[in-house]
PDB file of C-alpha atoms and ligand atoms in Angstrom:
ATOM      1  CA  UNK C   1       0.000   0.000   0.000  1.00  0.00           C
ATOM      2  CA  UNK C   2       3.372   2.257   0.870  1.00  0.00           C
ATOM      3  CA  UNK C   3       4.873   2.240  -2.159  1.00  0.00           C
ATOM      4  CA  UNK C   4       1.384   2.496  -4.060  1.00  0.00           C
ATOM      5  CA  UNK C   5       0.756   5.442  -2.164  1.00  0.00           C
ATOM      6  CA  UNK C   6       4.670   6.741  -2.951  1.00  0.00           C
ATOM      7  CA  UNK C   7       3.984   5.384  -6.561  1.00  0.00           C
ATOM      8  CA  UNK C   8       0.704   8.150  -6.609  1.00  0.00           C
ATOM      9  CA  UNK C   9       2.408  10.932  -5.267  1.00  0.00           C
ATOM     10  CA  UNK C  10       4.906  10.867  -7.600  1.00  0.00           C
ATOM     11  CA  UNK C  11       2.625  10.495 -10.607  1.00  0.00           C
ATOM     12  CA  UNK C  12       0.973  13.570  -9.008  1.00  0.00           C
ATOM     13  CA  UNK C  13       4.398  15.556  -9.242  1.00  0.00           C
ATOM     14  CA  UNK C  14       5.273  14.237 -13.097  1.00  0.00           C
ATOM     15  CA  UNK C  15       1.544  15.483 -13.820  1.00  0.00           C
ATOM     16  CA  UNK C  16       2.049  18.947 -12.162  1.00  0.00           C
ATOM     17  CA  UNK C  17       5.314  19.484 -13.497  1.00  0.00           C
ATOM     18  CA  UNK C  18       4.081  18.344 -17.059  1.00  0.00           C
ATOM     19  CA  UNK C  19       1.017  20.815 -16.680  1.00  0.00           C
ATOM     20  CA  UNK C  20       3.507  23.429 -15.234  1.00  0.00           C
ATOM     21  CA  UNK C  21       6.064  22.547 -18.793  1.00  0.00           C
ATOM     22  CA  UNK C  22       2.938  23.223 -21.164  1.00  0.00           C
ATOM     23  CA  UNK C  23       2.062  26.207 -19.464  1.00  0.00           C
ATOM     24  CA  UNK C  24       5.434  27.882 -20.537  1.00  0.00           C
ATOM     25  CA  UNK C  25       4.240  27.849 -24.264  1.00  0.00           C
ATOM     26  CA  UNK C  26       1.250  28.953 -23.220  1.00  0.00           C
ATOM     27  CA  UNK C  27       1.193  30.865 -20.156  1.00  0.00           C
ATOM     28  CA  UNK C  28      -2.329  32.205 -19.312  1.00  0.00           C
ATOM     29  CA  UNK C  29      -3.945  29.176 -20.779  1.00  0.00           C
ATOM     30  CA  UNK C  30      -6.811  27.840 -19.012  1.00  0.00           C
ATOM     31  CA  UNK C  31      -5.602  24.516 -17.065  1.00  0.00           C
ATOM     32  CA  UNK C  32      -7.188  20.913 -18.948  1.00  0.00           C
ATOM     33  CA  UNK C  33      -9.727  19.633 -16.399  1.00  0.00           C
ATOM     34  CA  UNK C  34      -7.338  17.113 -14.275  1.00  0.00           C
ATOM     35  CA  UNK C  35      -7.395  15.878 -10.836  1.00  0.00           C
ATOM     36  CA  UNK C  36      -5.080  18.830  -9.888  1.00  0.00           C
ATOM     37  CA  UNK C  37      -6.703  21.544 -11.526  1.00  0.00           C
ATOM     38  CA  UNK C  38     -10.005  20.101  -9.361  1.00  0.00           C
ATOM     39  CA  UNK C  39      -7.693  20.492  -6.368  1.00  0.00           C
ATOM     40  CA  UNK C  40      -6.643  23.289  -6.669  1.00  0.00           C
ATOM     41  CA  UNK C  41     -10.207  24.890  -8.011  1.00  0.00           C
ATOM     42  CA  UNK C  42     -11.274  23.757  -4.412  1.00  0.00           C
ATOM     43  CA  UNK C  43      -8.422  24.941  -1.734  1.00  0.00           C
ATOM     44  CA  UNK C  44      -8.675  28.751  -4.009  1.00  0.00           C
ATOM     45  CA  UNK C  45     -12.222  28.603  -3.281  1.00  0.00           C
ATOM     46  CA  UNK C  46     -12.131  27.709   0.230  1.00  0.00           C
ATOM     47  CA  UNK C  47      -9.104  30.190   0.984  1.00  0.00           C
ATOM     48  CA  UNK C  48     -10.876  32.885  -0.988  1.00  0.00           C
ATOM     49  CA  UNK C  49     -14.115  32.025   0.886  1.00  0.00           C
ATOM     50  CA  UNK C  50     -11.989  32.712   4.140  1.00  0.00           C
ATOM     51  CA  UNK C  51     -10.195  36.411   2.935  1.00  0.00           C
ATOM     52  CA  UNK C  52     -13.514  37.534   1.655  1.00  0.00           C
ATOM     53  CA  UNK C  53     -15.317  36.792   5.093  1.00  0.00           C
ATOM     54  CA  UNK C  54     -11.927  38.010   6.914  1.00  0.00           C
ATOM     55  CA  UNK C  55     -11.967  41.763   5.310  1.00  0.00           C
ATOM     56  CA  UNK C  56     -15.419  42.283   5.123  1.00  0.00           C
ATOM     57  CA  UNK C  57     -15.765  41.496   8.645  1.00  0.00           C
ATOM     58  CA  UNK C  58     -12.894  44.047   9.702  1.00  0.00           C
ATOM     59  CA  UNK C  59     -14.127  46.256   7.244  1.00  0.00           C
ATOM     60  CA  UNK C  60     -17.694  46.394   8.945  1.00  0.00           C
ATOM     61  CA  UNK C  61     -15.899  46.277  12.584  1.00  0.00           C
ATOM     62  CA  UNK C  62     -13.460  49.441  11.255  1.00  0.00           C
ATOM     63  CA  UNK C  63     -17.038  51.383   9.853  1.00  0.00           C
ATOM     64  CA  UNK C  64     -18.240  50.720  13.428  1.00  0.00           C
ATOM     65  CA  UNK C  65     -15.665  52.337  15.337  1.00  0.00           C
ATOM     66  CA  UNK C  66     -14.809  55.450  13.451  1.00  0.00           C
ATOM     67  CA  UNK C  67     -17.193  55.287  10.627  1.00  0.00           C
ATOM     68  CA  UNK C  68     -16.221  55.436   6.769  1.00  0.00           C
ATOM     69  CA  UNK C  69     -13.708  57.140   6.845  1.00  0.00           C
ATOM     70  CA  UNK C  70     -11.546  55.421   9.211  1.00  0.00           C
ATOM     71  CA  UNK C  71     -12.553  52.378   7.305  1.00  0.00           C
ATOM     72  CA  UNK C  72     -10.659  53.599   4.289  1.00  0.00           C
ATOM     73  CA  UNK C  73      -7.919  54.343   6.116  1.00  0.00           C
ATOM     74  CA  UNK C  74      -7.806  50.913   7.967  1.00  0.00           C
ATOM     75  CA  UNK C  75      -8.014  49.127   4.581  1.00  0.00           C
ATOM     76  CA  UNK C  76      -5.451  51.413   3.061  1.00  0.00           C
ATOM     77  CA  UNK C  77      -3.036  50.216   6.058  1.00  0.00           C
ATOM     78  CA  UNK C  78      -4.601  46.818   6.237  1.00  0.00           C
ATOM     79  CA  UNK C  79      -5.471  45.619   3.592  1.00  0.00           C
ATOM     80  CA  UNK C  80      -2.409  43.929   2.263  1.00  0.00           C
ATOM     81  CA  UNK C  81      -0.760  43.097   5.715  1.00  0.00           C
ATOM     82  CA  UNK C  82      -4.094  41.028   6.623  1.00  0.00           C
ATOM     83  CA  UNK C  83      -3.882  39.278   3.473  1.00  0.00           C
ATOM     84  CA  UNK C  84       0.134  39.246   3.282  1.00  0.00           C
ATOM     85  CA  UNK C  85      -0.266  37.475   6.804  1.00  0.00           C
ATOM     86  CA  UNK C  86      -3.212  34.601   5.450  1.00  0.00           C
ATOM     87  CA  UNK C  87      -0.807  33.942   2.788  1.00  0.00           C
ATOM     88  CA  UNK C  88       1.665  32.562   4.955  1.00  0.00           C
ATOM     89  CA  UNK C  89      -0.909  30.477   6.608  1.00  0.00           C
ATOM     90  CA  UNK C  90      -1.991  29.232   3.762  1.00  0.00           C
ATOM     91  CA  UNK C  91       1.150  28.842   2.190  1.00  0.00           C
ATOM     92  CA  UNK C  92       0.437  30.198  -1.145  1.00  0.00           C
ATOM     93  CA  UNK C  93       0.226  33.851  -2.477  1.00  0.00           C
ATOM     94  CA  UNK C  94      -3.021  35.514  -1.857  1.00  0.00           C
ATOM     95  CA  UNK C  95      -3.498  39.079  -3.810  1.00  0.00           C
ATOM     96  CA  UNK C  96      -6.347  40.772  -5.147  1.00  0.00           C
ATOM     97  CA  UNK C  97      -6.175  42.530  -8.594  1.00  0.00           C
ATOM     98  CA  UNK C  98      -8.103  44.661 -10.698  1.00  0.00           C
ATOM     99  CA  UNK C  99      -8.209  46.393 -14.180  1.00  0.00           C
ATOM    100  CA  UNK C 100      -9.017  49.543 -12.542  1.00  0.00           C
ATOM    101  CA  UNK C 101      -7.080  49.082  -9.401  1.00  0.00           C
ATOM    102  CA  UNK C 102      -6.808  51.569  -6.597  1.00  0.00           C
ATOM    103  CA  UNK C 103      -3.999  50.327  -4.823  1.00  0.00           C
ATOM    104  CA  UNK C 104      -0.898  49.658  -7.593  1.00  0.00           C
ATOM    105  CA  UNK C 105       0.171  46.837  -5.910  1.00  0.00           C
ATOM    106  CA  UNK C 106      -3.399  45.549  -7.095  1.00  0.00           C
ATOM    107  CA  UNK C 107      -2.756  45.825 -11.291  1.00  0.00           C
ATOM    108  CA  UNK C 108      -2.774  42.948 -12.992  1.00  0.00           C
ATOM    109  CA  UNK C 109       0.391  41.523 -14.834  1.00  0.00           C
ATOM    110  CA  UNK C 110       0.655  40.516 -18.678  1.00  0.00           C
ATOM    111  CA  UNK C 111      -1.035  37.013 -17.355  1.00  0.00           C
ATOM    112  CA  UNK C 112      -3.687  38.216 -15.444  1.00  0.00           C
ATOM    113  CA  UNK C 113      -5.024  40.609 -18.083  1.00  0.00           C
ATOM    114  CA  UNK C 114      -6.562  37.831 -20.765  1.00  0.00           C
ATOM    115  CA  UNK C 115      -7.977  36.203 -17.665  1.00  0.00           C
ATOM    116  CA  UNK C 116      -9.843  39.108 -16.484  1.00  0.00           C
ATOM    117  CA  UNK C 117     -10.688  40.291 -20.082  1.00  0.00           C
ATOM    118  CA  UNK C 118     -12.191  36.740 -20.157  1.00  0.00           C
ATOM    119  CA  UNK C 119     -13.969  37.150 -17.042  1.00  0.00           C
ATOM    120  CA  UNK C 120     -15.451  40.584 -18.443  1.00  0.00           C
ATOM    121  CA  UNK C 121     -16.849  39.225 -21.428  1.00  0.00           C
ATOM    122  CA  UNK C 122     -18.768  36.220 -20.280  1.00  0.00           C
ATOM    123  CA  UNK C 123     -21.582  37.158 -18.775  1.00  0.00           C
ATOM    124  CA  UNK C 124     -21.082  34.526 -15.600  1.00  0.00           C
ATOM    125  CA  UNK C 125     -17.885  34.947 -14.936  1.00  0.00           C
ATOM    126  CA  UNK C 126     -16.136  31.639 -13.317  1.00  0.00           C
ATOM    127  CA  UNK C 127     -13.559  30.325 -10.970  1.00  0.00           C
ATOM    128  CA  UNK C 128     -10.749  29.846 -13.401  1.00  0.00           C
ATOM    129  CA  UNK C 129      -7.342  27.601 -12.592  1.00  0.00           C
ATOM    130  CA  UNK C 130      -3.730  28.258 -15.286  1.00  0.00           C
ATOM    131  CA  UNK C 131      -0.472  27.158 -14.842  1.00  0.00           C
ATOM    132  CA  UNK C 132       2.132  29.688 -15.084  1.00  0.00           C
ATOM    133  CA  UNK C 133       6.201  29.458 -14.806  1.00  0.00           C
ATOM    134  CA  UNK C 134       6.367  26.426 -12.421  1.00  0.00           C
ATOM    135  CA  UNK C 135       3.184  27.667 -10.330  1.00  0.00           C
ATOM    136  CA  UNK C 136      -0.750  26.966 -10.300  1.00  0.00           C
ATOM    137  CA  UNK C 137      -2.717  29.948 -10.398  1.00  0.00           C
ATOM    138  CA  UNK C 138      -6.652  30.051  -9.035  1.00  0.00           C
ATOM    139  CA  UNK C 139      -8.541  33.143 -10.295  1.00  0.00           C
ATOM    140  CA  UNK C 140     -11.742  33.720  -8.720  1.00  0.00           C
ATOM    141  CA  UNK C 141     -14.449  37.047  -9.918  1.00  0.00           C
ATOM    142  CA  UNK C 142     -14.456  39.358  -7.559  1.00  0.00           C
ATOM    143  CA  UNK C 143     -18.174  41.724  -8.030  1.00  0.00           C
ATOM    144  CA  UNK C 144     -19.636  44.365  -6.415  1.00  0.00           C
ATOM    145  CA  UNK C 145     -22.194  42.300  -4.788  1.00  0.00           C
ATOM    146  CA  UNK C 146     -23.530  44.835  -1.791  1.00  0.00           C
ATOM    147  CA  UNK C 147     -24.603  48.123  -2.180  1.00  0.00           C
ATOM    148  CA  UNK C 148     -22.574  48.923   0.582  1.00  0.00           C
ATOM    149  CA  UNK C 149     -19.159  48.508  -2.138  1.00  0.00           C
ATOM    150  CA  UNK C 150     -20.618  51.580  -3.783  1.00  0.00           C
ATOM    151  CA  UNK C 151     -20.095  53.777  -0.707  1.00  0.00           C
ATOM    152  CA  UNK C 152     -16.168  53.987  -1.835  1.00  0.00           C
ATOM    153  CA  UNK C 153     -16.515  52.136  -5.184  1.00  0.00           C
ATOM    154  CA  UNK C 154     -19.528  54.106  -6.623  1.00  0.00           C
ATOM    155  CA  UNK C 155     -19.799  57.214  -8.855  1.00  0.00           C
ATOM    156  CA  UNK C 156     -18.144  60.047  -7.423  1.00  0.00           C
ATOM    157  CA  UNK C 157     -20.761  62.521  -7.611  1.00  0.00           C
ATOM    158  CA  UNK C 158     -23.713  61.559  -5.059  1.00  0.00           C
ATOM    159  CA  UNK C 159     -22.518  58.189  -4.188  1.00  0.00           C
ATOM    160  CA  UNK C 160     -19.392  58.572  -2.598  1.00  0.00           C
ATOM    161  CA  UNK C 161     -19.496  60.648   0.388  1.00  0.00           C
ATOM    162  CA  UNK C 162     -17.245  63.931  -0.207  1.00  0.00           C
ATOM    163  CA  UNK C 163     -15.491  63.407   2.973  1.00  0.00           C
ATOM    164  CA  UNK C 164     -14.635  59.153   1.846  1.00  0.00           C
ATOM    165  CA  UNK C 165     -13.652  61.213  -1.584  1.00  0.00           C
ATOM    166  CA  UNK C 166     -11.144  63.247  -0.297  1.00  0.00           C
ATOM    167  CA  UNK C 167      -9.325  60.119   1.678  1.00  0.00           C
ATOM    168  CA  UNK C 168      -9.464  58.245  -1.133  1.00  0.00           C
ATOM    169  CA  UNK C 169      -8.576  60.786  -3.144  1.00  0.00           C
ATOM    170  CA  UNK C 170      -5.437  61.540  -0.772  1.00  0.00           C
ATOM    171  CA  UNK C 171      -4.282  58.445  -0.155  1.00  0.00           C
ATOM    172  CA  UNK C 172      -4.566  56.792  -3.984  1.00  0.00           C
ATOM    173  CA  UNK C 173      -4.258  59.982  -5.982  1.00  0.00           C
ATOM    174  CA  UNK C 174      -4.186  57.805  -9.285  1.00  0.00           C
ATOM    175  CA  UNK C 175      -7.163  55.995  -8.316  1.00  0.00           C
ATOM    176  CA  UNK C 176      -9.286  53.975 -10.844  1.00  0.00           C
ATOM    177  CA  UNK C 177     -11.817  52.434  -8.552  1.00  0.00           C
ATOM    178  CA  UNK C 178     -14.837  54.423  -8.773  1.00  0.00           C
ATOM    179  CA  UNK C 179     -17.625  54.600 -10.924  1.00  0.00           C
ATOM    180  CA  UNK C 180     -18.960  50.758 -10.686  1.00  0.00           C
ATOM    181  CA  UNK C 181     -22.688  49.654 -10.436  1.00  0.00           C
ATOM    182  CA  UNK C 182     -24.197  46.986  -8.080  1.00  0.00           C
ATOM    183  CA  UNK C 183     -23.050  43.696  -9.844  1.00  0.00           C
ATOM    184  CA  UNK C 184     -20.302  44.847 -12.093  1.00  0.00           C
ATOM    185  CA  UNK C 185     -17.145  43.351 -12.176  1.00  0.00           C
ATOM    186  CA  UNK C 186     -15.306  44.641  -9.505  1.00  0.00           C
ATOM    187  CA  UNK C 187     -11.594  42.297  -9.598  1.00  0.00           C
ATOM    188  CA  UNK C 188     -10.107  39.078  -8.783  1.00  0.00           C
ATOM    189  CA  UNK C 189      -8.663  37.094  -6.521  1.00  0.00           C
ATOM    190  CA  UNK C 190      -5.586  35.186  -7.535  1.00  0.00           C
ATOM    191  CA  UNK C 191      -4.163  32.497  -5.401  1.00  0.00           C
ATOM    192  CA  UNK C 192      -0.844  31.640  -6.498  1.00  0.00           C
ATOM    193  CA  UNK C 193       0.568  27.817  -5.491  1.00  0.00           C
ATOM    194  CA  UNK C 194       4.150  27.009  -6.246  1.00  0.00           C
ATOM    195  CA  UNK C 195       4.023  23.280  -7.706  1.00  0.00           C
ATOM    196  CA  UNK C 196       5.581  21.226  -5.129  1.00  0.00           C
ATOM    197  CA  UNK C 197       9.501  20.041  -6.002  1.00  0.00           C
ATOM    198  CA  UNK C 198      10.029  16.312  -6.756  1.00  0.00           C
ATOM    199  CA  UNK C 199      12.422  14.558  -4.205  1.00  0.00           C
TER     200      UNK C 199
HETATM  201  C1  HEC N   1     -14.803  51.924   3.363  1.00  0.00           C
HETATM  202  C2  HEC N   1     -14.522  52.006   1.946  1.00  0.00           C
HETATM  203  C3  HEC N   1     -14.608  50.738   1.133  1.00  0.00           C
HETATM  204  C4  HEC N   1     -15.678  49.888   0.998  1.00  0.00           C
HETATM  205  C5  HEC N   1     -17.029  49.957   1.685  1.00  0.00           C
HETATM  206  C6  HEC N   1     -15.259  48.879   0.048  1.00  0.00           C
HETATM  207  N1  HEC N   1     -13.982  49.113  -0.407  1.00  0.00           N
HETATM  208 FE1  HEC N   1     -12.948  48.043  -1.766  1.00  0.00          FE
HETATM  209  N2  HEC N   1     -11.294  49.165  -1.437  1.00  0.00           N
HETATM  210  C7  HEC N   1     -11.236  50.250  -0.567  1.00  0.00           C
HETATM  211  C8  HEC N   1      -9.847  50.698  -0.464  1.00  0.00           C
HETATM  212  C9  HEC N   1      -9.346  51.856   0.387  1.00  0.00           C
HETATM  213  C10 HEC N   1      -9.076  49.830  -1.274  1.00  0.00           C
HETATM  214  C11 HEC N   1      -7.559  49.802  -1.455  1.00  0.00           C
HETATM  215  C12 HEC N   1      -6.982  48.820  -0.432  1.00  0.00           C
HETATM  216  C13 HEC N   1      -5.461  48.714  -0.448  1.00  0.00           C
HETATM  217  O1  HEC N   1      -4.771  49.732  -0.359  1.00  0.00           O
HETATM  218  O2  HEC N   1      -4.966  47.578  -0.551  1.00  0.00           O
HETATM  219  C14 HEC N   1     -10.022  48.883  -1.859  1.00  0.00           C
HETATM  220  C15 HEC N   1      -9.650  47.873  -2.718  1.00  0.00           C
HETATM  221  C16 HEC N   1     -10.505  46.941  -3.240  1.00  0.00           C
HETATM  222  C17 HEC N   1     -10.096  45.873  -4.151  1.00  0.00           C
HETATM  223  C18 HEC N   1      -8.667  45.555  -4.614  1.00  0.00           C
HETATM  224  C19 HEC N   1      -8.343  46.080  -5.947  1.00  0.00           C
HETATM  225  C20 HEC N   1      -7.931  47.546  -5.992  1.00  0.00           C
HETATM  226  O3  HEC N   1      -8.658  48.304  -6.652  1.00  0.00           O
HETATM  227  O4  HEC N   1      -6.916  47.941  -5.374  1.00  0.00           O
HETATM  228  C21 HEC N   1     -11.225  45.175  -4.449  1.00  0.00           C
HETATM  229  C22 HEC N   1     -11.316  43.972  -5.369  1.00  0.00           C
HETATM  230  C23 HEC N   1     -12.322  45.789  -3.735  1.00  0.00           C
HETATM  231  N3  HEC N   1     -11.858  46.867  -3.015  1.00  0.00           N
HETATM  232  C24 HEC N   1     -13.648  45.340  -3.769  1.00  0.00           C
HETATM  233  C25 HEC N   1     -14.638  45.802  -2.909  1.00  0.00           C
HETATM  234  C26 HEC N   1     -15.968  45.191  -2.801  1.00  0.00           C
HETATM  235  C27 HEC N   1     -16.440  44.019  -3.647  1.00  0.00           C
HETATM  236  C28 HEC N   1     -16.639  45.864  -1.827  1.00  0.00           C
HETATM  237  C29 HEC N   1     -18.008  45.550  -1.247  1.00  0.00           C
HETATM  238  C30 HEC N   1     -18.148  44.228  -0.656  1.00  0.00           C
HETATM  239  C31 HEC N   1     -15.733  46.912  -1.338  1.00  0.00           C
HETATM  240  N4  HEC N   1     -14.541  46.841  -2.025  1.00  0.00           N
HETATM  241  C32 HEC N   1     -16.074  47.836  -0.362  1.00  0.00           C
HETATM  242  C33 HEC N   1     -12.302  50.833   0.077  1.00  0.00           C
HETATM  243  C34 HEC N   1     -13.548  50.230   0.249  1.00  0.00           C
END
């Protein structure tokens, strides 16, 4: 049953590194439906479950202390240290990205871009899973699904509060994230795994 089990593992690796070869060629390419890619489809969408539930739920607790405001500037200090700090947990890379991004750590790279593109045009945008330069990468839509998003993601005359304007205003000066509507495309998440090394 040991060397079975051994036997499995390894023909896991050789599959993942094959996927992870491909990918080179092709980078950006949606993942063929494997056991792996159907692994990895389901720890993204259980760790992106978790980060969504984590920063709402500071972002409501921040609102409820000091009111919008504040809540902008806890996510602007936040933000990426809460999710910096789940990706070491989870041992993978956890980021969030967007085509109109307001942080610029957020914009997409060369990859992301045909996957989000892809996610815009298709009506129900899906989970997606590629293989990239030796890693697995789990994309997952990110929309505005509240209409509680549009208080600092809204159109910025009438929706956004002038005061939430002028913070966001200082403390992203190039920002892109205004202007959505209740169930527009807001982002992505993108969980990126590094394929585990054969030994
Ligand atoms: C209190 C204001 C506020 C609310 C409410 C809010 N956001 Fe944001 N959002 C921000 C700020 C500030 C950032 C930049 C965070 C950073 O610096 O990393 C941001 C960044 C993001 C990003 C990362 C991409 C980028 O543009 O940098 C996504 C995705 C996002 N928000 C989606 C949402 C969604 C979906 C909702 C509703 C569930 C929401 N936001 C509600 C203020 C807010």
């Amino acid at each position: 049953m040991k060397i079975n089990a051994t036997y499995f593992f390894s023909a896991m690796v050789a599959l993942l590194v094959a996927a992870s070869c491909s990918s080179r060629q092709q980078s950006g390419q949606e993942a063929p439906d494997s056991i792996d890619t159907i692994a990895y489809m389901k720890s993204g969408d259980s760790i992106t479950r978790i980060m969504q539930e984590v920063l709402l739920k500071n972002v409501m607790q921040a609102t409820k202390a000091g009111g919008a405001v504040y809540a902008v500037e806890f996510c602007n200090e936040r933000a990426m240290p809460l999710t910096d700090s789940l990706s070491a947990i989870y041992n993978c890379r956890i980021q969030r990205i967007s085509d109109r991004f307001r942080n610029p750590a957020n914009k997409p790279t060369e990859s992301d871009l045909p996957v989000l593109e892809g996610m815009m045009s298709s009506g129900q945008a899906k989970p997606v899973v590629t293989s990239d330069a030796g890693s697995i990468v789990y994309y997952k839509p990110i929309k505005i699904g509240m209409a509680s998003c549009l208080n600092c993601h809204g159109s910025e005359n009438g929706q956004i509060d002038r005061n939430i304007l002028d913070v966001i205003k200082q403390k992203y000066p190039a920002d892109n994230a205004t202007g959505y509507k209740e169930g527009d495309l807001r982002g992505a998440w993108k969980i990126t795994f590094q394929i585990p090394e054969q030994h």
